[in-house]
Amino acid sequence: MSWEHWFAFVAASAILLAIPGPTILLVISYALSHGRKVAAATVAGVALGDFTAMTASMLGLGALLATSSAIFTALKWIGAAYLIYLGIKLWRAPVSGGASEAGDAAPARDRPIRIFLHTYVVTALNPKSIIFFIAFLPQFIDASRPIAFQMVVFEATFLVLATANAAAYGLMASMARNSIGKPRVQRIVNRTGGSLMIGAGLLAAGWKKAAA
């Protein structure tokens, strides 16, 4: 693999990742509502979810999704319904008397491990991401060199960029959240985050296979 191919892949990936999608909206929503520790959990969920999606693509699931409308639609609706459920849950979440730096006031059911799992499921079950990887990666593959090695390098590179991108969005959102002290303002933040999540779910529900 030449450096030219790798740099082109980095540039294209960075541009694509900078555009917020449902997963980034999920990161922002949780960071706004719960703070920095939860933001870190969502970033880890994004990294593992992207790893799962990319690996699934390499194992052939992406090709299956690209040709099967039924499977694509099923995954799409499962992911969209889950995002909307999380959005409603966040909209209705109780608030504490004051904001905590690490989101310690969050109910036990919203501790980082659960939110990590939520983010992982949403990211890994995104059918467009799985199909995207099988359409995107081959454009940068040098057929005259070992393909397996190139795939591993591209996957590792994309995961680093995706993690850094999610971390940047999460950090900015958590910094805004940490300045909140009044319960009324926290409630507004929760509902804003919940609305973002619901909107992401509706966006996911509108995906078309042909556009993948």
XYZ file of N, CA and C in Angstrom:
636
model
N 0.846 -1.198 0.000
C 0.000 0.000 0.000
C 0.880 1.245 0.000
N 0.625 2.152 -0.920
C 1.433 3.370 -1.016
C 0.923 4.417 -0.036
N 1.825 5.363 0.281
C 1.429 6.460 1.162
C 0.338 7.307 0.511
N 0.376 7.412 -0.803
C -0.644 8.213 -1.494
C -2.053 7.641 -1.240
N -2.184 6.320 -1.320
C -3.474 5.685 -1.067
C -3.925 5.929 0.376
N -2.981 5.818 1.289
C -3.322 5.974 2.704
C -3.740 7.403 3.020
N -2.980 8.375 2.514
C -3.330 9.777 2.771
C -4.676 10.131 2.136
N -4.952 9.598 0.967
C -6.248 9.841 0.327
C -7.375 9.259 1.170
N -7.142 8.079 1.721
C -8.142 7.443 2.590
C -8.369 8.272 3.849
N -7.298 8.757 4.454
C -7.408 9.581 5.663
C -8.209 10.850 5.374
N -7.886 11.510 4.278
C -8.579 12.756 3.938
C -10.067 12.516 3.692
N -10.394 11.479 2.917
C -11.798 11.184 2.618
C -12.547 10.779 3.884
N -11.921 9.976 4.730
C -12.569 9.528 5.965
C -12.827 10.700 6.901
N -11.838 11.600 7.029
C -11.981 12.744 7.920
C -13.147 13.636 7.496
N -13.287 13.844 6.200
C -14.387 14.674 5.694
C -15.726 14.015 5.982
N -15.818 12.721 5.731
C -17.071 12.004 5.955
C -17.438 11.955 7.436
N -16.458 11.751 8.299
C -16.722 11.648 9.730
C -17.123 12.986 10.341
N -16.656 14.091 9.749
C -16.955 15.411 10.302
C -18.434 15.760 10.185
N -19.143 15.089 9.283
C -20.580 15.348 9.100
C -21.349 14.529 10.133
N -22.044 15.181 11.091
C -22.721 14.422 12.150
C -23.826 13.524 11.607
N -23.823 12.280 12.046
C -24.882 11.330 11.725
C -25.570 10.887 13.004
N -26.430 9.871 12.931
C -27.147 9.405 14.126
C -26.246 9.040 15.286
N -25.107 8.400 15.011
C -24.224 7.993 16.100
C -23.634 9.206 16.817
N -23.203 10.215 16.058
C -22.647 11.414 16.676
C -23.729 12.177 17.436
N -24.950 12.202 16.903
C -26.045 12.842 17.633
C -26.296 12.125 18.953
N -26.128 10.818 18.967
C -26.274 10.044 20.197
C -25.179 10.429 21.191
N -23.943 10.555 20.714
C -22.836 10.966 21.578
C -23.107 12.343 22.176
N -23.537 13.288 21.343
C -23.814 14.642 21.810
C -24.944 14.643 22.836
N -25.985 13.882 22.566
C -27.139 13.843 23.459
C -26.763 13.346 24.848
N -26.024 12.246 24.896
C -25.626 11.693 26.194
C -24.621 12.594 26.909
N -23.707 13.211 26.162
C -22.738 14.103 26.783
C -23.429 15.329 27.369
N -24.422 15.853 26.653
C -25.177 16.994 27.159
C -25.951 16.652 28.426
N -26.506 15.459 28.466
C -27.386 15.111 29.581
C -26.650 14.560 30.795
N -25.477 13.920 30.581
C -24.829 13.227 31.695
C -23.394 13.653 31.990
N -22.706 14.292 31.084
C -21.369 14.746 31.403
C -20.233 13.943 30.790
N -19.007 14.228 31.273
C -17.790 13.755 30.615
C -17.575 12.249 30.696
N -17.846 11.635 31.858
C -17.613 10.191 31.981
C -18.506 9.405 31.031
N -19.727 9.861 30.905
C -20.643 9.196 29.981
C -20.228 9.471 28.542
N -19.687 10.659 28.283
C -19.185 10.959 26.939
C -18.083 9.971 26.567
N -17.208 9.655 27.527
C -16.146 8.680 27.269
C -16.725 7.304 26.962
N -17.794 6.943 27.659
C -18.431 5.645 27.419
C -19.037 5.584 26.022
N -19.634 6.679 25.574
C -20.221 6.687 24.237
C -19.136 6.605 23.160
N -18.014 7.260 23.398
C -16.910 7.196 22.432
C -16.406 5.759 22.310
N -16.271 5.070 23.441
C -15.856 3.662 23.401
C -16.884 2.821 22.653
N -18.164 3.119 22.854
C -19.217 2.397 22.138
C -19.145 2.621 20.640
N -18.840 3.853 20.238
C -18.692 4.166 18.815
C -17.518 3.379 18.219
N -16.390 3.357 18.939
C -15.208 2.655 18.433
C -15.480 1.167 18.240
N -16.081 0.541 19.251
C -16.361 -0.893 19.146
C -17.447 -1.158 18.102
N -18.438 -0.266 18.025
C -19.496 -0.432 17.033
C -18.972 -0.317 15.615
N -18.090 0.665 15.373
C -17.493 0.805 14.040
C -16.617 -0.397 13.708
N -15.889 -0.888 14.714
C -15.069 -2.079 14.489
C -15.940 -3.269 14.087
N -17.067 -3.417 14.769
C -17.990 -4.503 14.452
C -18.545 -4.358 13.039
N -18.955 -3.124 12.695
C -19.531 -2.885 11.368
C -18.515 -3.128 10.263
N -17.292 -2.659 10.464
C -16.267 -2.842 9.440
C -15.895 -4.320 9.292
N -15.779 -5.009 10.415
C -15.449 -6.435 10.360
C -16.567 -7.226 9.692
N -17.811 -6.863 10.014
C -18.950 -7.531 9.386
C -18.937 -7.320 7.875
N -18.561 -6.116 7.459
C -18.469 -5.835 6.023
C -17.434 -6.725 5.362
N -16.289 -6.849 6.007
C -15.217 -7.667 5.441
C -15.589 -9.143 5.391
N -16.461 -9.552 6.309
C -16.879 -10.951 6.338
C -18.045 -11.238 5.392
N -18.526 -10.201 4.694
C -19.556 -10.412 3.689
C -20.948 -9.939 4.045
N -21.164 -9.463 5.295
C -22.503 -9.015 5.661
C -22.919 -7.789 4.865
N -21.947 -6.922 4.550
C -22.264 -5.734 3.767
C -22.831 -6.081 2.404
N -22.230 -7.077 1.747
C -22.732 -7.500 0.440
C -24.131 -8.078 0.561
N -24.379 -8.802 1.648
C -25.712 -9.371 1.860
C -26.748 -8.276 2.070
N -26.396 -7.278 2.861
C -27.324 -6.168 3.104
C -27.588 -5.378 1.824
N -26.558 -5.250 0.998
C -26.709 -4.481 -0.240
C -27.672 -5.144 -1.211
N -27.830 -6.465 -1.114
C -28.699 -7.179 -2.049
C -30.034 -7.601 -1.436
N -30.133 -7.576 -0.109
C -31.364 -8.021 0.554
C -32.116 -6.841 1.161
N -33.211 -6.475 0.527
C -34.028 -5.379 1.043
C -34.650 -5.730 2.387
N -35.021 -6.986 2.564
C -35.686 -7.401 3.798
C -34.765 -7.258 5.004
N -33.523 -7.738 4.870
C -32.587 -7.650 5.988
C -32.209 -6.199 6.253
N -31.975 -5.436 5.186
C -31.645 -4.024 5.349
C -32.771 -3.300 6.095
N -34.005 -3.525 5.666
C -35.152 -2.855 6.281
C -35.314 -3.258 7.740
N -35.102 -4.537 8.036
C -35.237 -5.011 9.415
C -34.223 -4.324 10.319
N -32.960 -4.302 9.899
C -31.940 -3.647 10.712
C -32.202 -2.150 10.831
N -32.660 -1.552 9.741
C -32.943 -0.123 9.756
C -34.005 0.215 10.792
N -35.093 -0.540 10.809
C -36.187 -0.253 11.737
C -35.818 -0.581 13.173
N -35.023 -1.628 13.380
C -34.570 -1.945 14.738
C -33.717 -0.801 15.282
N -32.766 -0.337 14.469
C -31.915 0.765 14.900
C -32.685 2.047 15.120
N -33.608 2.371 14.219
C -34.392 3.597 14.344
C -35.284 3.558 15.582
N -35.945 2.426 15.809
C -36.823 2.291 16.981
C -36.024 2.408 18.275
N -34.831 1.852 18.281
C -34.003 1.911 19.486
C -33.566 3.340 19.769
N -33.180 4.080 18.734
C -32.810 5.485 18.916
C -33.981 6.304 19.452
N -35.158 6.090 18.905
C -36.338 6.835 19.367
C -36.659 6.486 20.812
N -36.537 5.202 21.156
C -36.759 4.769 22.541
C -35.794 5.477 23.491
N -34.501 5.538 23.115
C -33.520 6.209 23.956
C -33.814 7.701 24.066
N -34.274 8.299 22.970
C -34.614 9.717 22.994
C -35.763 10.013 23.938
N -36.800 9.191 23.898
C -37.949 9.371 24.801
C -37.509 9.176 26.247
N -36.644 8.185 26.474
C -36.131 7.905 27.813
C -35.356 9.105 28.349
N -34.531 9.714 27.510
C -33.763 10.873 27.934
C -34.661 12.090 28.143
N -35.645 12.258 27.291
C -36.590 13.377 27.426
C -37.272 13.343 28.790
N -37.593 12.156 29.259
C -38.334 11.996 30.512
C -37.427 11.814 31.721
N -36.097 11.877 31.527
C -35.165 11.624 32.623
C -35.288 12.681 33.707
N -35.215 12.280 34.985
C -35.255 13.251 36.093
C -33.962 14.046 36.137
N -33.998 15.191 36.798
C -32.811 16.029 36.945
C -32.458 16.134 38.412
N -31.168 16.455 38.650
C -30.694 16.603 40.023
C -30.732 18.069 40.423
N -30.394 18.325 41.666
C -30.388 19.704 42.151
C -29.255 20.523 41.597
N -28.252 19.878 41.035
C -27.115 20.586 40.456
C -26.370 19.655 39.533
N -25.711 20.216 38.562
C -24.969 19.383 37.611
C -23.739 18.819 38.276
N -23.361 17.606 37.941
C -22.139 17.000 38.472
C -21.128 16.862 37.357
N -19.881 17.016 37.701
C -18.807 16.995 36.710
C -18.781 15.694 35.950
N -19.036 14.593 36.640
C -18.871 13.299 36.002
C -20.169 12.598 35.720
N -21.248 13.299 35.885
C -22.530 12.676 35.622
C -22.927 11.721 36.726
N -22.447 11.937 37.987
C -22.731 11.018 39.073
C -24.186 11.042 39.490
N -24.904 12.096 39.124
C -26.308 12.182 39.511
C -27.200 11.352 38.607
N -26.627 10.763 37.587
C -27.420 9.964 36.662
C -27.981 8.756 37.378
N -29.210 8.359 37.059
C -29.776 7.163 37.657
C -28.910 5.956 37.362
N -29.006 4.919 38.209
C -28.179 3.723 38.043
C -28.368 3.102 36.674
N -29.600 3.172 36.158
C -29.856 2.546 34.858
C -29.153 3.280 33.734
N -28.658 4.521 34.015
C -27.980 5.307 32.992
C -26.484 5.426 33.266
N -25.927 4.493 34.008
C -24.498 4.513 34.269
C -23.723 4.258 32.977
N -22.427 4.643 32.948
C -21.633 4.550 31.714
C -21.680 3.206 31.008
N -21.683 2.093 31.745
C -21.664 0.791 31.081
C -22.908 0.575 30.235
N -24.060 1.009 30.743
C -25.300 0.862 29.965
C -25.289 1.775 28.747
N -24.810 2.994 28.929
C -24.791 3.931 27.805
C -23.759 3.498 26.768
N -22.660 2.906 27.216
C -21.695 2.307 26.289
C -22.379 1.251 25.429
N -23.154 0.379 26.066
C -23.851 -0.675 25.329
C -24.884 -0.085 24.373
N -25.597 0.961 24.814
C -26.582 1.619 23.943
C -25.897 2.133 22.675
N -24.785 2.853 22.863
C -24.090 3.436 21.717
C -23.523 2.353 20.805
N -23.003 1.297 21.408
C -22.461 0.197 20.614
C -23.544 -0.425 19.730
N -24.709 -0.696 20.318
C -25.794 -1.332 19.568
C -26.229 -0.451 18.402
N -26.405 0.852 18.678
C -26.844 1.769 17.617
C -25.818 1.829 16.490
N -24.533 1.879 16.844
C -23.480 1.969 15.827
C -23.336 0.667 15.048
N -23.331 -0.449 15.755
C -23.104 -1.743 15.106
C -24.280 -2.173 14.245
N -25.506 -1.744 14.604
C -26.692 -2.163 13.862
C -27.056 -1.204 12.732
N -26.163 -0.273 12.444
C -26.424 0.702 11.387
C -26.159 0.048 10.026
N -27.193 -0.321 9.279
C -26.971 -1.023 8.000
C -26.254 -0.174 6.971
N -26.458 1.140 7.012
C -25.787 1.998 6.037
C -24.280 1.998 6.259
N -23.856 1.940 7.528
C -22.420 1.904 7.812
C -21.798 0.631 7.272
N -22.493 -0.488 7.458
C -21.951 -1.770 7.005
C -21.821 -1.788 5.485
N -22.838 -1.286 4.811
C -22.779 -1.234 3.344
C -21.753 -0.198 2.887
N -21.694 0.912 3.612
C -20.761 1.982 3.261
C -19.321 1.474 3.210
N -18.955 0.655 4.178
C -17.578 0.187 4.242
C -17.201 -0.666 3.032
N -18.130 -1.496 2.547
C -17.768 -2.327 1.390
C -17.729 -1.500 0.102
N -18.404 -0.349 0.095
C -18.366 0.517 -1.090
C -17.196 1.496 -1.022
N -16.802 1.859 0.195
C -15.800 2.913 0.402
C -14.373 2.373 0.347
N -14.116 1.305 1.082
C -12.749 0.795 1.202
C -12.111 0.375 -0.129
N -12.848 -0.352 -0.991
C -12.198 -0.821 -2.231
C -11.638 0.287 -3.105
N -12.149 1.513 -2.958
C -11.660 2.611 -3.789
C -10.196 2.951 -3.499
N -9.718 2.542 -2.323
C -8.353 2.884 -1.926
C -7.428 1.672 -1.890
N -7.946 0.521 -2.267
C -7.152 -0.703 -2.260
C -6.250 -0.761 -3.496
N -4.994 -1.090 -3.276
C -4.042 -1.300 -4.377
C -4.024 -2.806 -4.667
N -4.623 -3.206 -5.788
C -4.766 -4.627 -6.112
C -3.433 -5.331 -6.352
N -2.380 -4.565 -6.569
C -1.068 -5.181 -6.822
C -0.332 -5.529 -5.536
N -0.924 -5.173 -4.368
C -0.293 -5.437 -3.082
C -1.208 -6.319 -2.242
N -0.690 -6.928 -1.156
C -1.519 -7.800 -0.305
C -2.763 -7.077 0.207
N -3.924 -7.602 -0.142
C -5.182 -6.921 0.192
C -5.515 -7.019 1.673
N -5.281 -8.173 2.281
C -5.631 -8.355 3.697
C -4.911 -7.335 4.575
N -3.635 -7.111 4.314
C -2.865 -6.145 5.100
C -3.437 -4.741 4.934
N -3.777 -4.386 3.698
C -4.340 -3.053 3.450
C -5.664 -2.873 4.182
N -6.482 -3.907 4.187
C -7.775 -3.825 4.864
C -7.592 -3.577 6.359
N -6.621 -4.278 6.942
C -6.358 -4.105 8.375
C -5.882 -2.685 8.667
N -4.984 -2.174 7.829
C -4.469 -0.812 8.023
C -5.591 0.214 7.875
N -6.428 0.055 6.857
C -7.523 0.995 6.649
C -8.535 0.930 7.791
N -8.807 -0.269 8.260
C -9.761 -0.400 9.368
C -9.214 0.266 10.628
N -7.962 0.024 10.938
C -7.355 0.632 12.115
C -7.334 2.153 11.994
N -7.011 2.642 10.798
C -6.969 4.088 10.571
C -8.347 4.713 10.760
N -9.369 4.070 10.174
C -10.718 4.606 10.282
C -11.185 4.616 11.736
N -10.854 3.570 12.480
C -11.271 3.499 13.873
C -10.628 4.607 14.701
N -9.362 4.899 14.446
C -8.691 5.987 15.160
C -9.363 7.321 14.845
N -9.641 7.556 13.562
C -10.285 8.812 13.163
C -11.695 8.916 13.725
N -12.454 7.819 13.681
C -13.829 7.835 14.184
C -13.853 8.069 15.683
N -12.914 7.464 16.405
C -12.846 7.644 17.851
C -12.495 9.087 18.198
N -11.513 9.639 17.492
C -11.116 11.030 17.742
C -12.266 11.985 17.423
N -12.992 11.715 16.347
C -14.119 12.557 15.958
C -15.228 12.523 17.010
N -15.578 11.318 17.463
C -16.613 11.191 18.487
C -16.168 11.827 19.792
N -14.883 11.670 20.129
C -14.362 12.265 21.360
C -14.445 13.786 21.313
N -14.146 14.377 20.164
C -14.201 15.832 20.036
C -15.634 16.343 20.228
N -16.593 15.682 19.571
C -17.995 16.088 19.734
C -18.445 15.883 21.182
N -18.081 14.739 21.764
C -18.493 14.456 23.132
C -17.895 15.433 24.121
N -16.624 15.786 23.948
C -15.960 16.721 24.855
C -16.602 18.103 24.786
N -16.877 18.563 23.574
C -17.508 19.881 23.445
C -18.885 19.898 24.096
N -19.648 18.840 23.897
C -20.988 18.784 24.491
C -20.917 18.676 26.011
N -19.979 17.879 26.528
C -19.875 17.726 27.980
C -19.388 19.008 28.640
N -18.535 19.780 27.964
C -18.083 21.063 28.502
C -19.252 22.028 28.635
N -20.157 21.996 27.648
C -21.350 22.840 27.735
C -22.248 22.382 28.876
N -22.355 21.077 29.036
C -23.219 20.522 30.078
C -22.700 20.839 31.472
N -21.368 20.825 31.644
C -20.785 21.025 32.960
C -20.988 22.435 33.495
N -21.405 23.373 32.645
C -21.667 24.733 33.097
C -23.105 24.912 33.562
N -23.877 23.839 33.512
C -25.301 23.913 33.863
C -25.493 23.594 35.338
N -26.244 24.412 36.048
C -26.479 24.154 37.458
C -27.935 24.081 37.847
N -28.782 24.815 37.167
C -30.187 24.877 37.563
C -30.966 23.684 37.003
N -31.826 23.073 37.840
C -32.634 21.937 37.357
C -33.442 22.278 36.113
N -33.955 23.511 36.034
C -34.767 23.884 34.874
C -33.928 23.839 33.601
N -32.666 24.300 33.702
C -31.787 24.288 32.544
C -31.392 22.852 32.204
N -31.147 22.041 33.245
C -30.829 20.632 32.994
C -31.968 19.930 32.268
N -33.188 20.271 32.663
C -34.349 19.652 32.019
C -34.390 20.029 30.528
N -34.081 21.301 30.246
C -34.040 21.743 28.847
C -32.967 20.979 28.074
N -31.808 20.786 28.716
C -30.716 20.056 28.077
C -31.122 18.613 27.803
N -31.746 17.965 28.797
C -32.205 16.588 28.606
C -33.179 16.486 27.442
N -34.084 17.441 27.383
C -35.093 17.392 26.325
C -34.492 17.728 24.969
N -33.486 18.602 24.965
C -32.791 18.883 23.713
C -32.063 17.631 23.225
N -31.350 16.974 24.156
C -30.662 15.737 23.801
C -31.629 14.660 23.363
N -32.752 14.538 24.083
C -33.766 13.559 23.710
C -34.331 13.834 22.335
N -34.545 15.107 22.035
C -35.067 15.479 20.723
C -34.069 15.140 19.616
N -32.772 15.383 19.887
C -31.737 15.027 18.913
C -31.755 13.530 18.635
N -31.910 12.745 19.712
C -31.916 11.298 19.555
C -33.138 10.826 18.769
N -34.292 11.398 19.090
C -35.517 11.051 18.364
C -35.369 11.440 16.888
N -34.795 12.629 16.660
C -34.566 13.059 15.279
C -33.634 12.124 14.541
N -32.595 11.637 15.244
C -31.677 10.680 14.623
C -32.399 9.392 14.273
N -33.318 8.976 15.150
C -34.103 7.776 14.872
C -34.999 7.951 13.660
N -35.623 9.108 13.554
C -36.480 9.375 12.397
C -35.654 9.444 11.113
N -34.450 10.019 11.241
C -33.550 10.072 10.083
C -33.174 8.662 9.645
N -32.870 7.815 10.610
C -32.511 6.441 10.296
C -33.684 5.695 9.660
N -34.894 5.976 10.136
C -36.070 5.309 9.588
C -36.306 5.663 8.128
N -35.805 6.833 7.727
C -36.002 7.283 6.355
C -34.931 6.836 5.378
N -33.947 6.094 5.865
C -32.889 5.633 4.970
C -33.428 4.758 3.849
N -32.867 4.917 2.689
C -33.195 4.069 1.542
C -31.985 3.222 1.184
N -32.215 1.976 0.873
C -31.101 1.077 0.535
C -30.321 1.574 -0.669
N -31.023 2.155 -1.622
C -30.368 2.617 -2.850
C -29.378 3.727 -2.589
N -29.607 4.444 -1.460
C -28.723 5.559 -1.148
C -27.527 5.147 -0.328
N -27.488 3.846 0.029
C -26.413 3.388 0.914
C -25.087 3.389 0.171
